[in-house]
Amino acid sequence: MTDLVVVEELCTYFQVRGPTGRRAVLHAVDNVSFVVRRNEILALVGESGCGKSTLARTILQLQKRTSGRVLFDGQDLTALAAGELRRLRRRMQVIFQHPHGSLDPRVSIGQAIRDPMDIHAVGTMDERQSRVEELLGLVGLHPDHAQRFPHQISGGQAQRVAIARALALHPDFIIADEPVSSLDVSIQAQILNLLADLRASLGLTYLFIAHNLAVVEHFSSRVAVMYLGRIVELAISDELYARPLHPYTQALLASAPVADPDAPARPPAYIGDVPNPLEPPPGCRFESRCPMAMDICRQVDPVLTEVEPEHWVACHLYPILQRSST
């Protein structure tokens, strides 16, 4: 399987005012590297505020990077002129978290789906209209929905419209930025099934962003776990759920609710708050919350390393975890 997207040492920093009013640097995305393989679903998970959405926007060049680069199908997006990047955007699309918020309330559903084709001058007006009706059917909506406005449809239907709009230009790569987090659980399953079916039938590649590991367990090919601007673990989905190596990944899995009212309460998987991203710790960024932290964790920043085939982790504890699991 070939790589469609390659992210190399990507950093995105923001100049902000610190608590004392002095200028400070917010490390939103800090030295992130990974690949997205063609026709796979790579899930990116982590707590709110860890940098997932900023990473997604930087990959799409909607947010200016500080350093590093992004390759799409062999082309360096960070080195392209504006016109070249605009032409390439037809192959890269995004689905946002809040479906109604991503739609203009003054624009009909049909026009919202047709807008990308109008902007890129794809086909004739009749061909664009035909494509709108085709896309509505593809995402499970009736052609009559084209005449409606966002306030006349439900949240689940609005997200189907957002998916249809993302598909309008026949993209290869779609970033889905928490597309089900604002939906009811039953609707979440429908949208996940729809995305999976579309990937299989259209040969799509997804970077699927979520903060809930349970949502992507049976949906993703691989899972990358992000914490405070860094990737701390990356593995094939089944392997990560069966044998998580990083203490943060273990904590995320342990914190998932259990559907059993008689189950005993679980002890906290970690303590404390996320460190200040304006002043990240010199060593491991999870050290202050990790019950297994050692002296080296406070002093040396661990490097994301492939410790087993297809299983990467950034943790000084790995030898201990490996011995305890054998």
Coordinates of C-alpha atoms in Angstrom, one line a residue:
M1 CA 0.0 0.0 0.0
T2 CA 1.5 3.3 -1.1
D3 CA 1.6 6.5 1.0
L4 CA -0.8 9.2 -0.1
V5 CA 0.0 11.8 2.6
V6 CA 3.4 12.2 4.3
V7 CA 3.8 14.5 7.2
E8 CA 7.4 15.3 8.1
E9 CA 8.5 17.0 11.4
L10 CA 5.5 19.4 11.2
C11 CA 5.4 22.2 13.7
T12 CA 2.7 24.9 14.1
Y13 CA 3.3 27.5 16.8
F14 CA 1.3 30.6 17.7
Q15 CA 2.5 33.9 19.2
V16 CA 0.2 34.6 22.1
R17 CA 0.1 36.7 25.3
G18 CA 1.0 34.7 28.4
P19 CA -0.6 35.0 31.8
T20 CA 1.6 37.9 32.7
G21 CA 0.9 39.8 29.5
R22 CA 4.2 39.0 27.9
R23 CA 4.4 37.4 24.5
A24 CA 4.8 33.6 24.5
V25 CA 4.8 30.7 22.0
L26 CA 1.9 28.2 22.0
H27 CA 3.2 24.8 20.7
A28 CA 0.0 23.5 19.1
V29 CA 1.7 21.0 16.8
D30 CA 5.2 20.1 17.7
N31 CA 7.5 17.9 15.5
V32 CA 4.8 15.5 14.2
S33 CA 5.6 12.9 11.6
F34 CA 3.4 10.1 10.1
V35 CA 2.0 8.8 6.9
V36 CA -1.5 8.2 5.6
R37 CA -1.6 5.2 3.2
R38 CA -3.8 5.2 0.2
N39 CA -7.3 3.8 0.8
E40 CA -6.9 3.5 4.6
I41 CA -8.6 5.1 7.5
L42 CA -6.1 6.6 9.9
A43 CA -7.8 7.7 13.1
L44 CA -6.2 10.6 15.1
V45 CA -7.4 10.6 18.7
G46 CA -6.7 12.5 21.8
E47 CA -8.2 14.9 24.4
S48 CA -9.8 18.1 23.3
G49 CA -7.1 20.8 22.9
C50 CA -4.2 18.5 22.1
G51 CA -3.8 19.9 18.6
K52 CA -5.7 17.5 16.4
S53 CA -7.7 20.2 14.5
T54 CA -4.7 22.5 14.1
L55 CA -2.7 19.5 12.7
A56 CA -5.6 18.9 10.2
R57 CA -5.7 22.5 9.1
T58 CA -2.0 22.6 8.7
I59 CA -2.0 19.5 6.6
L60 CA -4.6 21.1 4.3
Q61 CA -2.6 24.4 4.3
L62 CA -5.5 26.2 5.8
Q63 CA -3.1 27.1 8.6
K64 CA 0.4 28.3 8.0
R65 CA 3.1 25.9 9.4
T66 CA 6.0 27.0 11.4
S67 CA 8.3 24.3 10.0
G68 CA 8.3 20.9 8.5
R69 CA 6.5 19.8 5.3
V70 CA 3.5 17.9 4.0
L71 CA 3.7 15.7 0.9
F72 CA 0.5 14.8 -1.0
D73 CA 0.9 12.1 -3.6
G74 CA 4.6 13.1 -3.8
Q75 CA 4.0 16.9 -4.1
D76 CA 5.3 19.2 -1.3
L77 CA 2.2 21.2 -0.4
T78 CA 4.3 23.7 1.6
A79 CA 6.3 24.6 -1.5
L80 CA 3.4 25.1 -4.0
A81 CA 2.3 28.5 -5.4
A82 CA -1.2 29.6 -4.6
G83 CA -2.6 28.6 -8.0
E84 CA -1.0 25.1 -7.9
L85 CA -2.3 24.5 -4.4
R86 CA -5.8 25.6 -5.4
R87 CA -5.8 23.1 -8.3
L88 CA -4.6 20.3 -5.9
R89 CA -7.3 21.2 -3.4
R90 CA -9.9 19.4 -5.6
R91 CA -8.3 16.1 -4.4
M92 CA -8.3 17.1 -0.7
Q93 CA -11.5 17.9 1.2
V94 CA -12.7 18.3 4.8
I95 CA -15.8 17.4 6.8
F96 CA -16.2 19.6 9.9
Q97 CA -17.3 18.7 13.4
H98 CA -20.5 20.9 13.6
P99 CA -22.7 20.1 10.5
H100 CA -25.0 23.1 10.8
G101 CA -22.2 25.4 11.6
S102 CA -20.4 24.4 8.3
L103 CA -23.4 25.3 6.2
D104 CA -24.5 28.8 5.3
P105 CA -28.1 29.3 6.6
R106 CA -28.9 31.5 3.7
V107 CA -27.8 29.0 1.0
S108 CA -30.0 26.0 -0.1
I109 CA -28.7 22.5 0.3
G110 CA -28.4 22.1 -3.4
Q111 CA -26.3 25.3 -3.8
A112 CA -24.1 24.3 -0.9
I113 CA -23.2 21.0 -2.6
R114 CA -22.8 22.7 -6.0
D115 CA -20.5 25.5 -4.7
P116 CA -17.2 23.5 -5.0
M117 CA -18.1 22.7 -8.6
D118 CA -18.9 26.4 -9.3
I119 CA -15.7 27.6 -7.7
H120 CA -13.6 25.1 -9.8
A121 CA -15.7 25.5 -12.9
V122 CA -16.4 21.8 -13.2
G123 CA -18.8 20.8 -16.0
T124 CA -21.8 22.6 -17.4
M125 CA -24.7 23.9 -15.2
D126 CA -26.8 20.9 -16.1
E127 CA -23.9 18.5 -15.3
R128 CA -23.5 20.2 -11.9
Q129 CA -27.2 19.9 -11.1
S130 CA -27.1 16.2 -12.1
R131 CA -24.1 15.7 -9.9
V132 CA -25.9 17.3 -6.9
E133 CA -28.8 14.9 -7.3
E134 CA -26.3 12.0 -7.6
L135 CA -24.5 13.0 -4.5
L136 CA -27.7 13.4 -2.5
G137 CA -28.6 9.8 -3.4
L138 CA -25.1 8.7 -2.6
V139 CA -25.3 9.9 1.0
G140 CA -28.9 8.7 1.6
L141 CA -30.9 11.8 1.0
H142 CA -33.8 12.5 -1.4
P143 CA -33.3 14.9 -4.4
D144 CA -36.0 17.1 -2.8
H145 CA -33.5 18.0 -0.1
A146 CA -31.7 20.2 -2.6
Q147 CA -34.5 22.8 -2.2
R148 CA -34.3 22.9 1.6
F149 CA -32.3 25.2 3.8
P150 CA -30.1 24.1 6.8
H151 CA -32.7 25.0 9.4
Q152 CA -35.1 22.6 7.7
I153 CA -33.0 19.4 8.2
S154 CA -31.7 17.5 11.2
G155 CA -28.1 17.3 12.4
G156 CA -27.6 13.9 10.9
Q157 CA -29.0 15.1 7.6
A158 CA -26.8 18.2 7.7
Q159 CA -23.7 16.0 8.1
R160 CA -24.8 13.9 5.1
V161 CA -25.0 17.2 3.2
A162 CA -21.5 18.1 4.4
I163 CA -20.2 14.7 3.2
A164 CA -21.9 15.2 -0.2
R165 CA -20.2 18.6 -0.6
A166 CA -16.9 17.0 0.3
L167 CA -17.4 14.4 -2.4
A168 CA -18.4 16.9 -5.1
L169 CA -15.0 17.2 -6.8
H170 CA -14.1 13.5 -6.7
P171 CA -11.4 13.8 -4.0
D172 CA -8.8 11.2 -3.0
F173 CA -8.3 12.3 0.5
I174 CA -10.8 13.5 3.1
I175 CA -10.1 14.8 6.6
A176 CA -13.1 14.2 8.8
D177 CA -12.6 16.5 11.9
E178 CA -14.8 14.9 14.7
P179 CA -17.7 14.5 12.3
V180 CA -19.9 12.5 14.7
S181 CA -19.1 14.0 18.1
S182 CA -22.1 16.4 18.0
L183 CA -24.6 13.7 16.9
D184 CA -26.7 11.3 18.8
V185 CA -25.2 7.8 19.3
S186 CA -27.6 6.1 16.9
I187 CA -26.9 8.7 14.2
Q188 CA -23.1 8.4 14.8
A189 CA -23.3 4.7 13.8
Q190 CA -25.2 5.6 10.6
I191 CA -22.6 8.3 9.6
L192 CA -19.7 6.0 10.4
N193 CA -21.2 3.2 8.3
L194 CA -21.8 5.7 5.5
L195 CA -18.2 6.8 5.5
A196 CA -17.0 3.3 5.5
D197 CA -19.2 2.4 2.6
L198 CA -18.0 5.4 0.6
R199 CA -14.4 4.6 1.3
A200 CA -14.9 1.1 -0.1
S201 CA -16.9 2.1 -3.1
L202 CA -15.0 5.3 -4.1
G203 CA -11.5 4.3 -3.0
L204 CA -11.2 7.2 -0.5
T205 CA -8.5 7.8 2.1
Y206 CA -9.5 9.3 5.4
L207 CA -7.8 11.0 8.3
F208 CA -10.5 10.6 10.9
I209 CA -10.2 12.8 14.0
A210 CA -11.9 11.9 17.2
H211 CA -11.5 12.3 21.0
N212 CA -13.2 9.1 21.8
L213 CA -11.2 5.9 21.1
A214 CA -14.4 3.8 21.3
V215 CA -15.8 5.6 18.2
V216 CA -13.0 4.5 16.0
E217 CA -12.3 1.0 17.3
H218 CA -14.0 -0.9 14.5
F219 CA -13.8 1.8 11.9
S220 CA -10.1 2.7 11.5
S221 CA -7.2 0.8 9.8
R222 CA -4.6 2.4 12.1
V223 CA -4.8 4.7 15.1
A224 CA -2.5 7.6 16.1
V225 CA -2.7 8.9 19.6
M226 CA -1.9 12.6 20.2
Y227 CA -1.1 14.4 23.4
L228 CA -0.2 18.0 23.9
G229 CA 0.9 18.6 20.3
R230 CA 2.8 15.3 19.8
I231 CA 2.0 11.8 18.5
V232 CA 2.8 9.4 21.4
E233 CA 1.6 6.1 19.9
L234 CA 0.7 4.8 16.4
A235 CA -0.4 1.3 15.6
I236 CA -2.7 -1.0 13.6
S237 CA -6.1 -0.6 15.2
D238 CA -6.5 -4.2 16.5
E239 CA -3.0 -4.1 17.9
L240 CA -3.5 -0.8 19.7
Y241 CA -6.7 -1.9 21.3
A242 CA -5.4 -5.3 22.3
R243 CA -2.0 -4.1 23.6
P244 CA -1.6 -0.3 24.1
L245 CA 2.0 0.6 25.1
H246 CA 1.9 4.2 26.1
P247 CA 0.5 5.0 29.5
Y248 CA -1.6 7.8 28.0
T249 CA -3.2 5.4 25.5
Q250 CA -3.9 2.9 28.3
A251 CA -5.5 5.7 30.3
L252 CA -7.8 6.7 27.4
L253 CA -8.9 3.1 27.0
A254 CA -9.4 2.6 30.7
S255 CA -11.5 5.8 30.9
A256 CA -14.1 4.5 28.4
P257 CA -17.5 4.0 30.1
V258 CA -18.7 0.5 30.8
A259 CA -22.3 -0.4 30.0
D260 CA -22.9 -2.2 33.3
P261 CA -24.5 -0.4 36.2
D262 CA -23.2 -3.1 38.6
A263 CA -19.5 -2.8 37.5
P264 CA -17.2 -1.4 40.2
A265 CA -16.0 2.1 39.8
R266 CA -12.6 2.3 38.1
P267 CA -9.7 4.2 39.8
P268 CA -8.4 7.3 37.9
A269 CA -6.0 6.2 35.1
Y270 CA -4.0 9.4 35.6
I271 CA -4.0 12.4 37.8
G272 CA -3.5 16.2 37.4
D273 CA -4.1 18.5 34.5
V274 CA -2.5 18.8 31.1
P275 CA 0.7 20.9 31.3
N276 CA 0.7 24.4 30.0
P277 CA 1.4 24.3 26.2
L278 CA 3.0 27.7 26.6
E279 CA 5.7 26.1 28.7
P280 CA 5.9 22.4 27.8
P281 CA 8.0 20.2 30.1
P282 CA 11.6 19.4 29.0
G283 CA 11.0 15.7 29.1
C284 CA 8.0 13.6 28.4
R285 CA 4.9 15.7 28.2
F286 CA 2.8 13.1 30.0
E287 CA 5.3 12.7 32.9
S288 CA 3.4 14.9 35.4
R289 CA 0.3 12.8 35.1
C290 CA 1.9 9.3 34.6
P291 CA 1.9 7.0 37.6
M292 CA 4.9 5.2 36.2
A293 CA 7.2 8.2 35.5
M294 CA 10.9 7.8 36.1
D295 CA 13.7 10.4 36.4
I296 CA 14.6 10.1 32.7
C297 CA 11.0 11.0 31.9
R298 CA 11.5 14.4 33.5
Q299 CA 14.7 15.1 31.7
V300 CA 14.6 13.5 28.2
D301 CA 11.9 13.9 25.6
P302 CA 11.1 10.4 24.2
V303 CA 11.3 9.9 20.5
L304 CA 8.5 8.1 18.5
T305 CA 10.1 4.8 17.7
E306 CA 9.0 1.6 15.9
V307 CA 9.3 -0.9 18.8
E308 CA 7.5 -3.6 16.9
P309 CA 6.4 -4.0 13.3
E310 CA 3.8 -1.3 12.6
H311 CA 3.7 -0.2 16.3
W312 CA 5.3 3.1 17.2
V313 CA 5.5 4.6 20.7
A314 CA 7.2 7.5 22.4
C315 CA 7.8 6.3 25.9
H316 CA 10.9 5.5 28.1
L317 CA 8.8 2.9 29.9
Y318 CA 8.5 0.6 26.9
P319 CA 11.1 -2.0 28.0
I320 CA 9.2 -2.3 31.3
L321 CA 5.8 -2.6 29.5
Q322 CA 7.3 -5.2 27.1
R323 CA 8.6 -7.4 30.0
S324 CA 5.3 -7.1 31.9
S325 CA 3.3 -8.3 28.9
T326 CA 5.4 -11.4 28.2

